[in-house]
Structures are given as structure tokens and as C-alpha cells.
XYZ file of N, CA and C in Angstrom:
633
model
N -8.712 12.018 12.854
C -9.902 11.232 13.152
C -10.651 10.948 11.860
N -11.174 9.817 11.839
C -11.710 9.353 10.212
C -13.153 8.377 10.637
N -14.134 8.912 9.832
C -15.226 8.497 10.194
C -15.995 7.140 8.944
N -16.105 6.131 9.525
C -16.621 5.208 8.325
C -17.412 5.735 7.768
N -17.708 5.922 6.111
C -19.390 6.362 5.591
C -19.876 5.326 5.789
N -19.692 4.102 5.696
C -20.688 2.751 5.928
C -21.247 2.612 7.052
N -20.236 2.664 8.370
C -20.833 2.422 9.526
C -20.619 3.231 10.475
N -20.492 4.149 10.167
C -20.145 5.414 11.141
C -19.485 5.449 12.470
N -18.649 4.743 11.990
C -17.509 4.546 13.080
C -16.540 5.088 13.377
N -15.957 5.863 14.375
C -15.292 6.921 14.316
C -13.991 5.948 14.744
N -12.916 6.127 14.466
C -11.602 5.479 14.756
C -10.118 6.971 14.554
N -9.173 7.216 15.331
C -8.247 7.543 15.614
C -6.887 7.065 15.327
N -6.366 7.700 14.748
C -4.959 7.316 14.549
C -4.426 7.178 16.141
N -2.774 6.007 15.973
C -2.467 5.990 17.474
C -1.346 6.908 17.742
N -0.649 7.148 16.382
C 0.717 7.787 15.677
C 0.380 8.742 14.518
N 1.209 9.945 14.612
C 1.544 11.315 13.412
C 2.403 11.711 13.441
N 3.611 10.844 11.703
C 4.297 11.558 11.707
C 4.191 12.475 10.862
N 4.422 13.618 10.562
C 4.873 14.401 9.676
C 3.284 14.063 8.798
N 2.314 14.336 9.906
C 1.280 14.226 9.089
C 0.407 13.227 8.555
N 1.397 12.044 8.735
C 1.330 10.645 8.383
C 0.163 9.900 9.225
N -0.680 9.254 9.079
C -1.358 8.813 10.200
C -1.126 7.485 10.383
N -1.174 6.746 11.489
C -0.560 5.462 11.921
C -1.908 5.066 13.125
N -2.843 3.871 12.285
C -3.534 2.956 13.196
C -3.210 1.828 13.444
N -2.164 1.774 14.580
C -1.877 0.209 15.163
C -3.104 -0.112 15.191
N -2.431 -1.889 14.995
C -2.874 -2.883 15.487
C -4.311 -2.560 14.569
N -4.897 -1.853 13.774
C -6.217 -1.992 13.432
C -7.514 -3.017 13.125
N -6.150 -3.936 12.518
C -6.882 -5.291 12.255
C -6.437 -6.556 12.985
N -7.357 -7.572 13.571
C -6.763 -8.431 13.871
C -6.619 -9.632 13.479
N -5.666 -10.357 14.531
C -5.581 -11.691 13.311
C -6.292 -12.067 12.352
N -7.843 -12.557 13.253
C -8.946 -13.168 11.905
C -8.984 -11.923 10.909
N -9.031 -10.734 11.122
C -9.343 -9.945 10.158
C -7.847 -9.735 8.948
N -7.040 -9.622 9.526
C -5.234 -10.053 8.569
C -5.564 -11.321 7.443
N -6.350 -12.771 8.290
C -6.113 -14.057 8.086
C -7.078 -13.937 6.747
N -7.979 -13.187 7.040
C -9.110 -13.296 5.959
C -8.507 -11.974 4.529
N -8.331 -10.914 4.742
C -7.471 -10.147 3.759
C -6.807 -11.398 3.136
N -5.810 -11.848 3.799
C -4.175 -12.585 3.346
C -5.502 -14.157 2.049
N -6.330 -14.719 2.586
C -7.077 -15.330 1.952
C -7.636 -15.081 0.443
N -8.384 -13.720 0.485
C -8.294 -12.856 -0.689
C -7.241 -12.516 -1.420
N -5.973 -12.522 -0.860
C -5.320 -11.842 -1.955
C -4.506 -13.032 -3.021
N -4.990 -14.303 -2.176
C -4.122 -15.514 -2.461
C -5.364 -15.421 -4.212
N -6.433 -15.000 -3.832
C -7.166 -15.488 -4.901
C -6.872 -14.153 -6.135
N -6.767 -13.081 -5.617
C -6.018 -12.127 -6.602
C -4.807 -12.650 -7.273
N -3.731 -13.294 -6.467
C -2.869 -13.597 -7.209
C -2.863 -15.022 -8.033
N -3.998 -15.687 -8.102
C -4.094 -16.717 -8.506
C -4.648 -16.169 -10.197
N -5.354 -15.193 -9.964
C -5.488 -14.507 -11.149
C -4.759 -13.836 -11.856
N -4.415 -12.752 -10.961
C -2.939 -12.150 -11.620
C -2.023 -12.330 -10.476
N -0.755 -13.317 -11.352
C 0.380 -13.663 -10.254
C 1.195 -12.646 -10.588
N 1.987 -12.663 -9.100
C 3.097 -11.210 -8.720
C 4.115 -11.534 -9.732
N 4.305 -10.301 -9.979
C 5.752 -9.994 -10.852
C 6.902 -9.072 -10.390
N 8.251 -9.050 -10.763
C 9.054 -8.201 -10.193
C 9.026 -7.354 -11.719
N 8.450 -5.952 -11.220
C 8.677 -4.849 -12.611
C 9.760 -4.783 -12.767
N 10.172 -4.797 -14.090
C 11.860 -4.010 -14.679
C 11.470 -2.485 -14.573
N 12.531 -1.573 -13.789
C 12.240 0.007 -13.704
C 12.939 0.306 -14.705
N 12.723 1.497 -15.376
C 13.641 2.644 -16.400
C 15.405 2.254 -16.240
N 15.494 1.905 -15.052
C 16.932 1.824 -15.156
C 17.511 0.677 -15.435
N 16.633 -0.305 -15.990
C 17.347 -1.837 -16.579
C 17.423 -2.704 -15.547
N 16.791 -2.730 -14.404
C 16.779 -3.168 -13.204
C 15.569 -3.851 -12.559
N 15.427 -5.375 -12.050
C 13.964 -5.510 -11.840
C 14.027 -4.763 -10.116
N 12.795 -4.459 -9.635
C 12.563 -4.327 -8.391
C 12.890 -5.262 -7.890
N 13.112 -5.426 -6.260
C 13.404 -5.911 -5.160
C 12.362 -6.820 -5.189
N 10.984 -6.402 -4.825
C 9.880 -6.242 -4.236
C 8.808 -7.176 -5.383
N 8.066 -7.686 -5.149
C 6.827 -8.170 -6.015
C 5.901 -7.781 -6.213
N 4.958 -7.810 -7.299
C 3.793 -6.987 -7.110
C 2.679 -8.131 -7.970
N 1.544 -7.438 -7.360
C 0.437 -7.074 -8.519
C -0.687 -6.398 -7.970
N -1.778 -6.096 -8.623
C -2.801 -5.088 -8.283
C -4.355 -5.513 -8.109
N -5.054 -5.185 -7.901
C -6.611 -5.184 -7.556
C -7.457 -3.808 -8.059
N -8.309 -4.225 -8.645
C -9.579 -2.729 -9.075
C -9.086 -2.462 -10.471
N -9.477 -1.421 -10.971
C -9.903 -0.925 -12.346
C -8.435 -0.818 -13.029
N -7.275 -0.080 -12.120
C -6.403 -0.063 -12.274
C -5.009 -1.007 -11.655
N -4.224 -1.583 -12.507
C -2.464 -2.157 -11.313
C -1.342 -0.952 -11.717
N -0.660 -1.264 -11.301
C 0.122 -0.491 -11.248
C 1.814 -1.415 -11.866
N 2.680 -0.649 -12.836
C 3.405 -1.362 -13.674
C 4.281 -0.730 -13.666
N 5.744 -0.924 -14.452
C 6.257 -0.037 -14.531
C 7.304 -0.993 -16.304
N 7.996 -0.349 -16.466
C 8.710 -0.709 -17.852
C 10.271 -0.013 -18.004
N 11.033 0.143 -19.209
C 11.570 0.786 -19.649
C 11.216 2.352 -20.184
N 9.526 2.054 -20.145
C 9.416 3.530 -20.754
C 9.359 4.697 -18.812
N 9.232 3.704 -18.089
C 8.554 4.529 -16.817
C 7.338 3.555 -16.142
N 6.715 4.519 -14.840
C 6.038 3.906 -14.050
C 4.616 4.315 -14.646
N 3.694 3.725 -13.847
C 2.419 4.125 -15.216
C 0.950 2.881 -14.481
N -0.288 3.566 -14.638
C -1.225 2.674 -13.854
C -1.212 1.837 -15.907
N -2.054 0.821 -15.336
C -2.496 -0.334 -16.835
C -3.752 -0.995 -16.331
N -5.022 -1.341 -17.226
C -5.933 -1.759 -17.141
C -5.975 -3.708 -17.551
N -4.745 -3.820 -17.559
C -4.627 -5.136 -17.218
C -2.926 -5.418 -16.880
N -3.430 -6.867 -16.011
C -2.081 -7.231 -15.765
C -1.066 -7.678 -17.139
N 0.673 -7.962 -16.989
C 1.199 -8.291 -17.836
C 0.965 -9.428 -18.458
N -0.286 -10.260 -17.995
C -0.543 -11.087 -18.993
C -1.897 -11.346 -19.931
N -2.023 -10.328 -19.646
C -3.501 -9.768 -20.639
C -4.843 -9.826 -19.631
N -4.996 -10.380 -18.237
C -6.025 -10.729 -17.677
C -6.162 -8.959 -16.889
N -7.388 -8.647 -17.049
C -8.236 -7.398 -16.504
C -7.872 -8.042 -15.037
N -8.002 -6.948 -14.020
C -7.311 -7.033 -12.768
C -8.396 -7.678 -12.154
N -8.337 -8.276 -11.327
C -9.530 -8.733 -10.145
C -9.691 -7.557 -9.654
N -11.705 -7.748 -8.882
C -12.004 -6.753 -8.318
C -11.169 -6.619 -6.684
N -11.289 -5.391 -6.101
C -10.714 -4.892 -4.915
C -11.466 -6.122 -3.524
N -10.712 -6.571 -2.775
C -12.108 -7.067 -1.947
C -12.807 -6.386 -1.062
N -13.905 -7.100 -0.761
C -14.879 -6.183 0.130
C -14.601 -5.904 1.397
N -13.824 -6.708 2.092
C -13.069 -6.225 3.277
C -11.874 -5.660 3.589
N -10.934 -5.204 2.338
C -10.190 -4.421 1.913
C -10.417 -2.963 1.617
N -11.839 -2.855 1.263
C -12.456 -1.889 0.953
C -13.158 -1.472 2.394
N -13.762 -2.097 3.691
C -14.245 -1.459 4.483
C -12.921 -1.322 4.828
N -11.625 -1.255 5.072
C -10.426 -0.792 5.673
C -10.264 1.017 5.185
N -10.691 0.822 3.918
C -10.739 2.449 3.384
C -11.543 3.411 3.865
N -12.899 2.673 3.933
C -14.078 3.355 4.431
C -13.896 3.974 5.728
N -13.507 3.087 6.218
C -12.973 3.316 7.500
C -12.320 4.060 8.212
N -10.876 4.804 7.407
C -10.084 5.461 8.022
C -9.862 6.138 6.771
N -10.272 6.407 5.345
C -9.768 7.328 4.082
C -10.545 8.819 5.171
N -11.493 8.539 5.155
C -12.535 10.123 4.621
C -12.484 10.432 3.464
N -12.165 9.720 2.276
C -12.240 9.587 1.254
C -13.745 9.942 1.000
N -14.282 11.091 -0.261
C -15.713 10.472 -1.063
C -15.317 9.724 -2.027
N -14.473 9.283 -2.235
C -14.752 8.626 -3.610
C -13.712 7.059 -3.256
N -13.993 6.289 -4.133
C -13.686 4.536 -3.844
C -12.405 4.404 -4.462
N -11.480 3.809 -3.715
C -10.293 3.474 -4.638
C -10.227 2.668 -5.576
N -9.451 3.003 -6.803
C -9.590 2.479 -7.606
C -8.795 1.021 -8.085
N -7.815 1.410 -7.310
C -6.552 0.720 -7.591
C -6.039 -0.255 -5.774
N -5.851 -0.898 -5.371
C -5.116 -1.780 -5.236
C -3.910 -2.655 -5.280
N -2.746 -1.564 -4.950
C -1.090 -2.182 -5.322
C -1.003 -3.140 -4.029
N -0.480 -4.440 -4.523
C -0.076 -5.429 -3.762
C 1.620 -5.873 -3.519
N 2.303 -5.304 -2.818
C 4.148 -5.559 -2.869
C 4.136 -6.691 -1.814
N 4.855 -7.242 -2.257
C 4.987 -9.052 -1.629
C 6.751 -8.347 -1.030
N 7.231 -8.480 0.056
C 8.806 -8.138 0.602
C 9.199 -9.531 1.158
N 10.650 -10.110 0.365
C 10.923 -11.772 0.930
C 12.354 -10.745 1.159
N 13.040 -11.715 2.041
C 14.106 -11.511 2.963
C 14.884 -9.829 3.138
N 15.705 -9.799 1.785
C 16.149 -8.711 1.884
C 15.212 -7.428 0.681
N 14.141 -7.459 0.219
C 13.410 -6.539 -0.268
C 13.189 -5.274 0.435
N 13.283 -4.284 -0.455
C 12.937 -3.050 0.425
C 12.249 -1.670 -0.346
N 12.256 -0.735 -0.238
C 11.278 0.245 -1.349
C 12.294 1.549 -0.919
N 13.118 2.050 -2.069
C 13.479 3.520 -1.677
C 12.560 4.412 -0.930
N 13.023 5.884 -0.797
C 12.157 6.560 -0.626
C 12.045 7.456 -1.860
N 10.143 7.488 -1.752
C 9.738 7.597 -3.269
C 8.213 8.526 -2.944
N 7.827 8.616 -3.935
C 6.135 10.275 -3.419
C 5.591 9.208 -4.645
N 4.248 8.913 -4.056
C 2.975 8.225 -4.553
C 2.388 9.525 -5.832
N 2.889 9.447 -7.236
C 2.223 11.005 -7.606
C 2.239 10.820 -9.375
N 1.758 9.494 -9.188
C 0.966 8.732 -10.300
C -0.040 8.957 -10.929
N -0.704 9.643 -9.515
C -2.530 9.830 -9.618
C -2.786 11.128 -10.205
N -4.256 11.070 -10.903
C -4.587 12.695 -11.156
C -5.109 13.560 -9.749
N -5.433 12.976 -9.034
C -6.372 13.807 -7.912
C -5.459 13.303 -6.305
N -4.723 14.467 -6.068
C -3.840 14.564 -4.750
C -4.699 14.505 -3.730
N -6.407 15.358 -4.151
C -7.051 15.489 -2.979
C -7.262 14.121 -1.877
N -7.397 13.014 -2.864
C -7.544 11.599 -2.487
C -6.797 11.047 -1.722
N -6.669 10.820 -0.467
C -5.846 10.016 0.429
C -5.060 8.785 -0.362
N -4.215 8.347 0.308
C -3.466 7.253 0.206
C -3.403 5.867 1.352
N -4.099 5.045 1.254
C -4.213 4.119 2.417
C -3.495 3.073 2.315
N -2.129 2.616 3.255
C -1.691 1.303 3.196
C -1.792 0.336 4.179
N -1.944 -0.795 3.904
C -2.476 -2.108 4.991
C -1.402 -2.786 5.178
N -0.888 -3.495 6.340
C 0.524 -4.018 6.633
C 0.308 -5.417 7.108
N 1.041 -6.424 6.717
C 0.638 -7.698 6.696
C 1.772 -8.517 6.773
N 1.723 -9.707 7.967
C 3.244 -9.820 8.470
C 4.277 -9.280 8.725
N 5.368 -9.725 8.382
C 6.723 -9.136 8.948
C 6.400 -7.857 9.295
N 7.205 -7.546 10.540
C 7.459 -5.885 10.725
C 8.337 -5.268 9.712
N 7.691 -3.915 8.913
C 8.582 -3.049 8.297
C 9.133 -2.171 8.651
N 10.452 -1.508 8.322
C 10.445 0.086 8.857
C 10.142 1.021 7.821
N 9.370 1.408 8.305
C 8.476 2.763 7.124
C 9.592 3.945 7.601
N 9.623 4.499 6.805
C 10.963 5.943 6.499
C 9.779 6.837 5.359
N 9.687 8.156 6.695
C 9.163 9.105 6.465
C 9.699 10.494 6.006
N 9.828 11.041 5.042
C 10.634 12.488 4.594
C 9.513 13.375 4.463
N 10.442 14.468 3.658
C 9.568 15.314 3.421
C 8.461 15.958 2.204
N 8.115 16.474 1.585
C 7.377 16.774 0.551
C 8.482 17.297 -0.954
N 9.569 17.416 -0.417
C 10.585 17.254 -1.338
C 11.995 16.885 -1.311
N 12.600 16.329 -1.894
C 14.117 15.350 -2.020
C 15.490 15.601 -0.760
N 15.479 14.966 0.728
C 16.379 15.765 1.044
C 16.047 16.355 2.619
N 16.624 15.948 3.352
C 16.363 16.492 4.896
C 16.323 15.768 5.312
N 16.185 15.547 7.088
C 15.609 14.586 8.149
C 14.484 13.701 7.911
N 14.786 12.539 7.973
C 13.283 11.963 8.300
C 13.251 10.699 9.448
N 12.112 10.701 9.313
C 11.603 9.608 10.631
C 10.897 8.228 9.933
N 11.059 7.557 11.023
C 10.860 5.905 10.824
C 10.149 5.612 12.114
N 9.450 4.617 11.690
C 8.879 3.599 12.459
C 7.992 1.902 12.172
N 8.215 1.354 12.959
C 8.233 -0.544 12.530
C 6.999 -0.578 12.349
N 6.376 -1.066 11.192
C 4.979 -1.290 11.127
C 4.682 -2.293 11.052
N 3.587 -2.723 12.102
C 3.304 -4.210 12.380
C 2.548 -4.862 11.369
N 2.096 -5.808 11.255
C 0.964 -7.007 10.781
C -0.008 -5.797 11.037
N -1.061 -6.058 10.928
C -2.293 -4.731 11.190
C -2.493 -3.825 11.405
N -1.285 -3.110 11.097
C -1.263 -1.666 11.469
C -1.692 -0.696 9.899
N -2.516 0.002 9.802
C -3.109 0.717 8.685
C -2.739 2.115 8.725
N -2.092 2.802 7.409
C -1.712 4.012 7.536
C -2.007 5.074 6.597
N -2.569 5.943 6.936
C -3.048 7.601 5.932
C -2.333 8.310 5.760
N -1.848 8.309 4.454
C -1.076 9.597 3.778
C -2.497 10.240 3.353
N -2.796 11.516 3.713
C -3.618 12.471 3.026
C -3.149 14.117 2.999
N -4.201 15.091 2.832
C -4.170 16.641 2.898
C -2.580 16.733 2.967
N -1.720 17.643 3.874
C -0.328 17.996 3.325
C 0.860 16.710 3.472
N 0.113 15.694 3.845
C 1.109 14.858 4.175
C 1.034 13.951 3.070
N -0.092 13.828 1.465
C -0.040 13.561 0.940
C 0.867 13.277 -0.208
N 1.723 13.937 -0.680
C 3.095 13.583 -1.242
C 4.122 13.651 -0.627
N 4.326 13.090 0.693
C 5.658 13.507 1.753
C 6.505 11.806 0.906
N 7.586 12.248 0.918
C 8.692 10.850 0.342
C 8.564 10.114 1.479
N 8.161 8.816 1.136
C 8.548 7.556 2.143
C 8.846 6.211 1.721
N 9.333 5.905 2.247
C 9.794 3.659 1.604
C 10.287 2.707 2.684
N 10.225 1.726 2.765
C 10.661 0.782 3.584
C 11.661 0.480 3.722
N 12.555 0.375 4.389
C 14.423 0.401 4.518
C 14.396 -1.123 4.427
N 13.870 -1.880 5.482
C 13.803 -2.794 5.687
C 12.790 -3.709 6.694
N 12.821 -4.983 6.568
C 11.428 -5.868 7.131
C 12.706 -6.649 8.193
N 11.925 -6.903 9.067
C 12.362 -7.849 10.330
C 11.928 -9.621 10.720
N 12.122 -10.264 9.723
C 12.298 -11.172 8.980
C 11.861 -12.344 10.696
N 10.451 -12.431 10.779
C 10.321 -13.729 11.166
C 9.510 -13.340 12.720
N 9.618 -11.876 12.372
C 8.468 -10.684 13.491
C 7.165 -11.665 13.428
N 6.224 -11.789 12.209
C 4.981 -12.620 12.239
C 5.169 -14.067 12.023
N 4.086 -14.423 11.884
C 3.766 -15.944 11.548
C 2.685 -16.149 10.841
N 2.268 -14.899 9.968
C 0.987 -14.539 9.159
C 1.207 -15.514 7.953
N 2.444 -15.036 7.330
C 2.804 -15.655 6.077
C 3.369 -17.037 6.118
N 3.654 -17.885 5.394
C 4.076 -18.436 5.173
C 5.263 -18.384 4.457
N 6.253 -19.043 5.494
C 7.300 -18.564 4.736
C 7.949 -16.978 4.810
N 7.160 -17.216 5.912
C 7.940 -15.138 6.311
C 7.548 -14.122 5.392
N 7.995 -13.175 5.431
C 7.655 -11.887 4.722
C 6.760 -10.861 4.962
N 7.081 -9.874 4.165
C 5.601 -9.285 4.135
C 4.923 -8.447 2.998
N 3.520 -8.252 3.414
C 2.589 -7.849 2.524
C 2.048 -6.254 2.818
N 2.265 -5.935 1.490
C 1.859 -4.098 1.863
C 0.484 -4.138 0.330
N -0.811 -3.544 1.302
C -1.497 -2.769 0.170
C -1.766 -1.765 0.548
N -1.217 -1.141 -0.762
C -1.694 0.233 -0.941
C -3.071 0.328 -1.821
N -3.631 1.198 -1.339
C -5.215 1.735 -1.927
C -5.598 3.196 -2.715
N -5.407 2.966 -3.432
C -5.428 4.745 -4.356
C -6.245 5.137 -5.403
N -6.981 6.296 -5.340
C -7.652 6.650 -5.914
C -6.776 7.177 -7.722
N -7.311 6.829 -8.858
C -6.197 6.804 -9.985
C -6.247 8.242 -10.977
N -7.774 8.307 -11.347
C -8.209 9.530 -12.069
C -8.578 10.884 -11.536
């Protein structure tokens, strides 16, 4: 259960896996339509890129970021940066991106960062532990936007059973307390589930606190 500090709104997860918290449906259309609006203007500032990882390889997946920090990665490794790869300081987080945190973190403190992954046809995200950040105490919040994904849930280290489930257009989800570094990634998106995007796909932000 997660209580807004802004508006003291108490809201419930509908799903827990492995700790994981899962609020279907949280947002709706107009509220998706207006996010998806904002981020067009983030990327108009800083447009998505596919990172090259350590292994000589670009990602699947597209990115770029929002707030103080984006998130990058190189030949040397993965790594937050105070500007995008083309010298422009990141756009700020938006304000209705930010009551999504308020909302369901229990977070005290504001995220800093803003990762934006764009998924077109066959894109997908290993399974991987968010553990970038200095402060674990800080939840992890991601927002789901078009296409259905399947989120693939493990465990807190390399190896065992895990669980999945399709995450819709508006469905918002809390990694925090022990479920905070559990391995998870997207296997795959279900290509033509929404009609959010244009052009299909989908949109994942993640929200994270950096220092």
C-alpha cells in the first residue's frame, strides 16, 4: 500500500510478485495520452539512442533520459551522465510523471533520473538488477506505455525460477525494500496489443533515485 505525499491518496497494488508490486491499469488513456505527449518533447531535446554495451554490441532497445541524471552506457560500462550524448543537459522529469511516483514510491526523496526505453518489433531487455544507484533504500518505479510486455521476474541473485507477467499500457510497477534488486527484463512485447503509439511499440519509464 503506498500513500501519495501530495495528495494523500492511498492506492494498492493489484499484483505481488516476488515482492514486486503491480498497479494495473493505473493510468488511463487521457492520463497515458498526456505522459506519451511529454516525452515526445523530451525526445525532441534529447533524441533516443541505441547504447553500444561493453560487449561491442548496440542494444535492442532505445533510450534516453529525463532529470539531473540519463542513463548511458559505452565500451567502458553502464554509468548515469549529466548530459545526453550530444552535449544537451537532460530535460526536466515531467510533472505528471512525477505525481505517478508520489503516488505509489513511498519514496522521501524525488527521483532523479528518468530512463526512457522505446521497444519496436522484436526489442527486448535481458534479465538484469537496477544497481547503478548509491541508495538501494530508494524504490524503483516503472510506467508501461503501449504494447503489452512480458516482464520476467527472478531472484535477488543469478539463477532459479522465475515468474512473468504481460504488462499493459498503464500498468505501474514497484521494485522496493527486498524486492529491490530482484533480476528482471522483458522477454518480449505483443506487437499491436495498443494503439497508444504510433506505429506500435512500446514505452517503459523507469524512475530512480541516483545518489
Amino acid at each position: 500500500m503506498r500513500k501519495s505525499r501530495e495528495q494523500g491518496v492511498t492506492v494498492q497494488p493489484t499484483v505481488a510478485l516476488r515482492g514486486v508490486q503491480v498497479f494495473q491499469g493505473l493510468l488511463d488513456r487521457g492520463q497515458q495520452e498526456e505522459i506519451l505527449q511529454e516525452i515526445r518533447k523530451i525526445v525532441a531535446h534529447a533524441p533516443l539512442f541505441s547504447p553500444m554495451t561493453p560487449y561491442g554490441r548496440p542494444m535492442s532497445v532505445q533510450m534516453t533520459s529525463a532529470g539531473q541524471f540519463g542513463w548511458v552506457s559505452d565500451a567502458k560500462g553502464y554509468k548515469y551522465a549529466r548530459k545526453h550524448p550530444n552535449g544537451n543537459l537532460w530535460p526536466a522529469i515531467p510533472l505528471n510523471v512525477l505525481d505517478v511516483w508520489n503516488k505509489v514510491s513511498g519514496a522521501n526523496r524525488a527521483p532523479e533520473c528518468c530512463l526512457i526505453n522505446l521497444y519496436r518489433e522484436t526489442a527486448k531487455m535481458g534479465l538484469h538488477q537496477d544497481r547503478d544507484e548509491a541508495d538501494f533504500q530508494q524504490p524503483v518505479v516503472s510506467i508501461s506505455l503501449g504494447d503489452e510486455g512480458l516482464f520476467r521476474i527472478g531472484n535477488t541473485t543469478r539463477g532459479g525460477k522465475t515468474e512473468s507477467i504481460w504488462l499493459k499500457s498503464g500498468d505501474v510497477v514497484v521494485m522496493g525494500g527486498e524486492a529491490r534488486l530482484v533480476y528482471h527484463g522483458i522477454d518480449k512485447t505483443r506487437a499491436g496489443s495498443s494503439t497508444l503509439l504510433s506505429g506500435g511499440g512500446r514505452i517503459n519509464l523507469t524512475l530512480r533515485v541516483v545518489t
